[in-house]
Coordinates of C-alpha atoms and ligand atoms in Angstrom, one line a residue:
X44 CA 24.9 -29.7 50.9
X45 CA 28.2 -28.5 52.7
X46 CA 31.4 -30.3 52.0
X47 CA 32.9 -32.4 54.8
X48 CA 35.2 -30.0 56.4
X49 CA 36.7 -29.0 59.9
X50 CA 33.2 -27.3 60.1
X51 CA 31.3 -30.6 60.7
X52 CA 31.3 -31.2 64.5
X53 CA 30.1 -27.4 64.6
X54 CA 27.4 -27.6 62.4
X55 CA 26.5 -31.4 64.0
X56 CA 26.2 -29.7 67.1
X57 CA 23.8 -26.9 66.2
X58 CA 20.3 -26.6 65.0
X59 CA 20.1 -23.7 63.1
X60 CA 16.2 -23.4 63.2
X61 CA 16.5 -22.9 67.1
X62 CA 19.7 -21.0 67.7
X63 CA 21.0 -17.4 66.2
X64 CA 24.1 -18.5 65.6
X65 CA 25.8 -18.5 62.0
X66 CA 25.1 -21.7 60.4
X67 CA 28.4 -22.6 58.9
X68 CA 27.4 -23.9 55.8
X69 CA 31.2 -23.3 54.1
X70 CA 34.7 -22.1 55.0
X71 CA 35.3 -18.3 54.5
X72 CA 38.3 -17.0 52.1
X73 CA 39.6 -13.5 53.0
X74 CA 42.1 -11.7 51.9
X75 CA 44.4 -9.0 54.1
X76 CA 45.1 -9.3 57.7
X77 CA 43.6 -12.7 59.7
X78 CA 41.5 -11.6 62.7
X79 CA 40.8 -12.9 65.8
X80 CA 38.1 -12.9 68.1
X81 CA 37.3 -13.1 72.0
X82 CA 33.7 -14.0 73.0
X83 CA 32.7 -13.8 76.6
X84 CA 30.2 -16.5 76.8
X85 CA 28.5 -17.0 80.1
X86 CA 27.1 -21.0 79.5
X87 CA 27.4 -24.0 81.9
X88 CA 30.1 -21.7 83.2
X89 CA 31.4 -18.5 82.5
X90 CA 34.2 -18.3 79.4
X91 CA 36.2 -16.6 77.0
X92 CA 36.4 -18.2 73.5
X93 CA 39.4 -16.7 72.0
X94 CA 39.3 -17.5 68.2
X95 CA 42.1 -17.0 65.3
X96 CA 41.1 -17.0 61.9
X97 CA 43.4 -19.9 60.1
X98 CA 42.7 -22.0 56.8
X99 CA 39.5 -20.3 56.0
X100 CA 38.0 -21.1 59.5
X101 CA 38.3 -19.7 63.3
X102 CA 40.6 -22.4 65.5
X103 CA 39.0 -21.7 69.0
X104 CA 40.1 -22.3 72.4
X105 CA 37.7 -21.6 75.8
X106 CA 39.7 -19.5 78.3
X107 CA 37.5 -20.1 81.8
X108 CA 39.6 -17.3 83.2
X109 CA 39.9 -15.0 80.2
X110 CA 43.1 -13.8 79.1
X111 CA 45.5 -11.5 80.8
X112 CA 48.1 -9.1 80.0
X113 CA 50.2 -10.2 82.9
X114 CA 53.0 -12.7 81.8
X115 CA 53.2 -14.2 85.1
X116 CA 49.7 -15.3 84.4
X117 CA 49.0 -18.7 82.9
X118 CA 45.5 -19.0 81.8
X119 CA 43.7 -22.7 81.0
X120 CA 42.2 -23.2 77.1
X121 CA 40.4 -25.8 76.2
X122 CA 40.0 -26.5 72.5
X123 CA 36.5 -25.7 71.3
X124 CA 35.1 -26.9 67.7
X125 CA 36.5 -24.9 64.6
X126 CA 34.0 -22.0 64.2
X127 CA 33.2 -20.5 60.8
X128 CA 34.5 -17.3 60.0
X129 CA 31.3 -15.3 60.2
X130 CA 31.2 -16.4 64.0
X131 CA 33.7 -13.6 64.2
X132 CA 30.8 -10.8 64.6
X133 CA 28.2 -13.6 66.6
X134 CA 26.6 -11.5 69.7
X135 CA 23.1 -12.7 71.0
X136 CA 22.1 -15.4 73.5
X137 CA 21.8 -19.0 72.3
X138 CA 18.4 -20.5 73.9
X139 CA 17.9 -22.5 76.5
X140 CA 18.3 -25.5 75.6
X141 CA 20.6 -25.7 72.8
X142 CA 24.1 -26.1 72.8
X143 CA 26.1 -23.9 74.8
X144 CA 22.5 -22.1 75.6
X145 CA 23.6 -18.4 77.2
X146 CA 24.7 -14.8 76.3
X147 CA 27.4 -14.3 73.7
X148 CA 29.2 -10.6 73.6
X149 CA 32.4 -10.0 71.7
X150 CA 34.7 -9.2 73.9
X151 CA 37.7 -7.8 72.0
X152 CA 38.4 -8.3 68.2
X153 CA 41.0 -7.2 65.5
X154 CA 43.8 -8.7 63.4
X155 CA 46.8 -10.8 64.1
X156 CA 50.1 -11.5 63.0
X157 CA 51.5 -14.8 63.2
X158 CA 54.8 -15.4 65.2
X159 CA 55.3 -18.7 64.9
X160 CA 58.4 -19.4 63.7
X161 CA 60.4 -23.2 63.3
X162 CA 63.9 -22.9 62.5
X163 CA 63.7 -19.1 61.7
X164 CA 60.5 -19.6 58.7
X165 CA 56.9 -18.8 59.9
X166 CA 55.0 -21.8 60.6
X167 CA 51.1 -21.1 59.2
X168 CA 48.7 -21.0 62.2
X169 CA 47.0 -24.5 61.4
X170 CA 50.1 -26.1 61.0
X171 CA 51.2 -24.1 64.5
X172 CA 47.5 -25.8 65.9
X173 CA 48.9 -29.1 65.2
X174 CA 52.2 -29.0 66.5
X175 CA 50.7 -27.7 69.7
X176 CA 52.2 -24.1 70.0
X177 CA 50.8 -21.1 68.4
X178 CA 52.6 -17.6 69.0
X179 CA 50.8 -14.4 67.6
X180 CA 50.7 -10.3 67.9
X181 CA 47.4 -9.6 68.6
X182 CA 46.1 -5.9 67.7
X183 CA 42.9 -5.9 69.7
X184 CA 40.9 -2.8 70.7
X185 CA 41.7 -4.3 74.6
X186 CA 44.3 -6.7 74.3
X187 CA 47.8 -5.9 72.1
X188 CA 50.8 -7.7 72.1
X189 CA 52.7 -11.2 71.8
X190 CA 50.4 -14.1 73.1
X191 CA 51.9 -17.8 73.5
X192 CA 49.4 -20.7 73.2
X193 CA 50.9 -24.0 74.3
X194 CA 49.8 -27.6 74.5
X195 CA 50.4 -29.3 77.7
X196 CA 49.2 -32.7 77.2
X197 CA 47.8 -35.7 74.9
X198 CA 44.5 -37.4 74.3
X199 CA 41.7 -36.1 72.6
X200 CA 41.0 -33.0 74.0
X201 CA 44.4 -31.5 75.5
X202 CA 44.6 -28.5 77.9
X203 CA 46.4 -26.1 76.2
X204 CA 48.2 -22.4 77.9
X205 CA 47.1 -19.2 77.1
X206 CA 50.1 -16.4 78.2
X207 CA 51.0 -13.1 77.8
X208 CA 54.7 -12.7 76.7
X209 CA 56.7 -10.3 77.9
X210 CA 56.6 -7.1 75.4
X211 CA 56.1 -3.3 75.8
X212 CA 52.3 -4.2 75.8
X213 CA 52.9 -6.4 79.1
X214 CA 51.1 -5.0 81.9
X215 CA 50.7 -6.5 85.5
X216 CA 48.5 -3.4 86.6
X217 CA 45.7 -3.9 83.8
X218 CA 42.8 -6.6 84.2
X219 CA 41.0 -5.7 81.2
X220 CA 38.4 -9.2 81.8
X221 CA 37.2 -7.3 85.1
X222 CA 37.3 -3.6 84.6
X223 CA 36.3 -3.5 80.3
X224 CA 33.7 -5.9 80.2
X225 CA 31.9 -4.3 77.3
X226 CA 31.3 -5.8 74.1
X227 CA 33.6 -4.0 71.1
X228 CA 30.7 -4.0 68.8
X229 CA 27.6 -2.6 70.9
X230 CA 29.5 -1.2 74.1
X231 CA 26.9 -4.2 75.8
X232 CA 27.5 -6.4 78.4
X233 CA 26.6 -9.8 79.4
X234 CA 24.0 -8.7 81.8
X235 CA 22.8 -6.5 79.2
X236 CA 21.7 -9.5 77.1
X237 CA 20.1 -11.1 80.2
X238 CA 22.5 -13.6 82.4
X239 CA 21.6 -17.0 82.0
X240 CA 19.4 -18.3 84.9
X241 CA 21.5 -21.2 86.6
X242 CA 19.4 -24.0 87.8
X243 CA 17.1 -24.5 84.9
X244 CA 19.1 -26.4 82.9
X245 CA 18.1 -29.3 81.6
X246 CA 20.3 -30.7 78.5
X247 CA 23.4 -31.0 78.4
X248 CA 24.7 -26.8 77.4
X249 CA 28.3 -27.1 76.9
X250 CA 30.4 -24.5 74.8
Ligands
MN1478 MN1 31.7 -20.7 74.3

């Protein structure tokens, strides 16, 4: 039986008999770089999960509009469930039926270096979680640069800011959510998989 961990509410909220997903039975320990992951995820409604690895788990916000290399652009993420690490290389469609039932790509994926800094000493990404402000250098294959992720509010399920900062990888011109939507992995895309039919939903499908 798995230990009770962060991994609990993802594990309580999947059956592993009906969906592809990892099952999540333990945290992960890796050495070298921490990585980070972007899902497109087309369920009730269209999202980005953007996911850092952290304390042996991925800490995972849903971005509805994506993420954007323009630092003028401040982009909504909600929280989501901490994901195991294996989650990292997920791509397939969750069933109908199941929770967060749709297509799955990964959307970009590499390593990170944390930028979080309190008095001029790194802060460790879970710590960062918890004080509500994360900063990192993400070295994707679409998306490179400084990122700021900022809580803007209490209560259980705060909304939390995803923005650019302003670096040499800063760049107005690019919308890499509309014109790259390929997966990293497979070069597939969401319609690929098959685009969830809307309408014919019947449980609740959210995540
Ligand atoms: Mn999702």
């Amino acid at each position: 039986m798995p230990s009770r961990d962060s991994l609990d509410e993802y594990r309580r909220k999947r059956d592993t008999r009906k969906t592809p997903e990892p099952a999540g039975r333990k945290r992960g320990s890796r050495r070298g770089k921490p990585r980070f992951v972007i899902q497109q995820h087309d369920a009730t409604a269209m999202h980005w999960d953007f996911r850092l690895e952290a304390d042996g788990v991925l800490k995972s916000w849903a971005v509805p509009k994506g993420p954007s290399t323009d630092p003028r652009e401040k982009r909504l993420a909600m929280p989501t469930e901490d994901h195991p690490l294996d989650y990292a290389g997920f791509e397939g469609v969750i069933p109908e039926g199941e929770y967060g039932a749709g297509p799955v790509i990964v959307w970009d994926a590499g390593t990170y270096r944390n930028l979080t800094e309190k008095n001029g000493k790194e802060v460790p990404v879970e710590d960062a979680v918890r004080a509500g402000h994360v900063k990192v250098f993400l070295e994707g294959e679409k998306l490179r640069g400084a990122y700021a992720l900022t809580r803007t509010g209490q209560g259980k399920r705060p909304r939390w800011i995803l923005v650019k900062m302003k670096d040499e990888h800063a760049d107005a011109r690019r919308n890499p959510v509309r014109s790259e939507p390929q997966s990293v992995i497979s070069g597939k895309t969401l319609k690929d998989l098959g685009l969830r039919k809307r309408g014919t939903r019947r449980s609740r499908t959210r995540g």
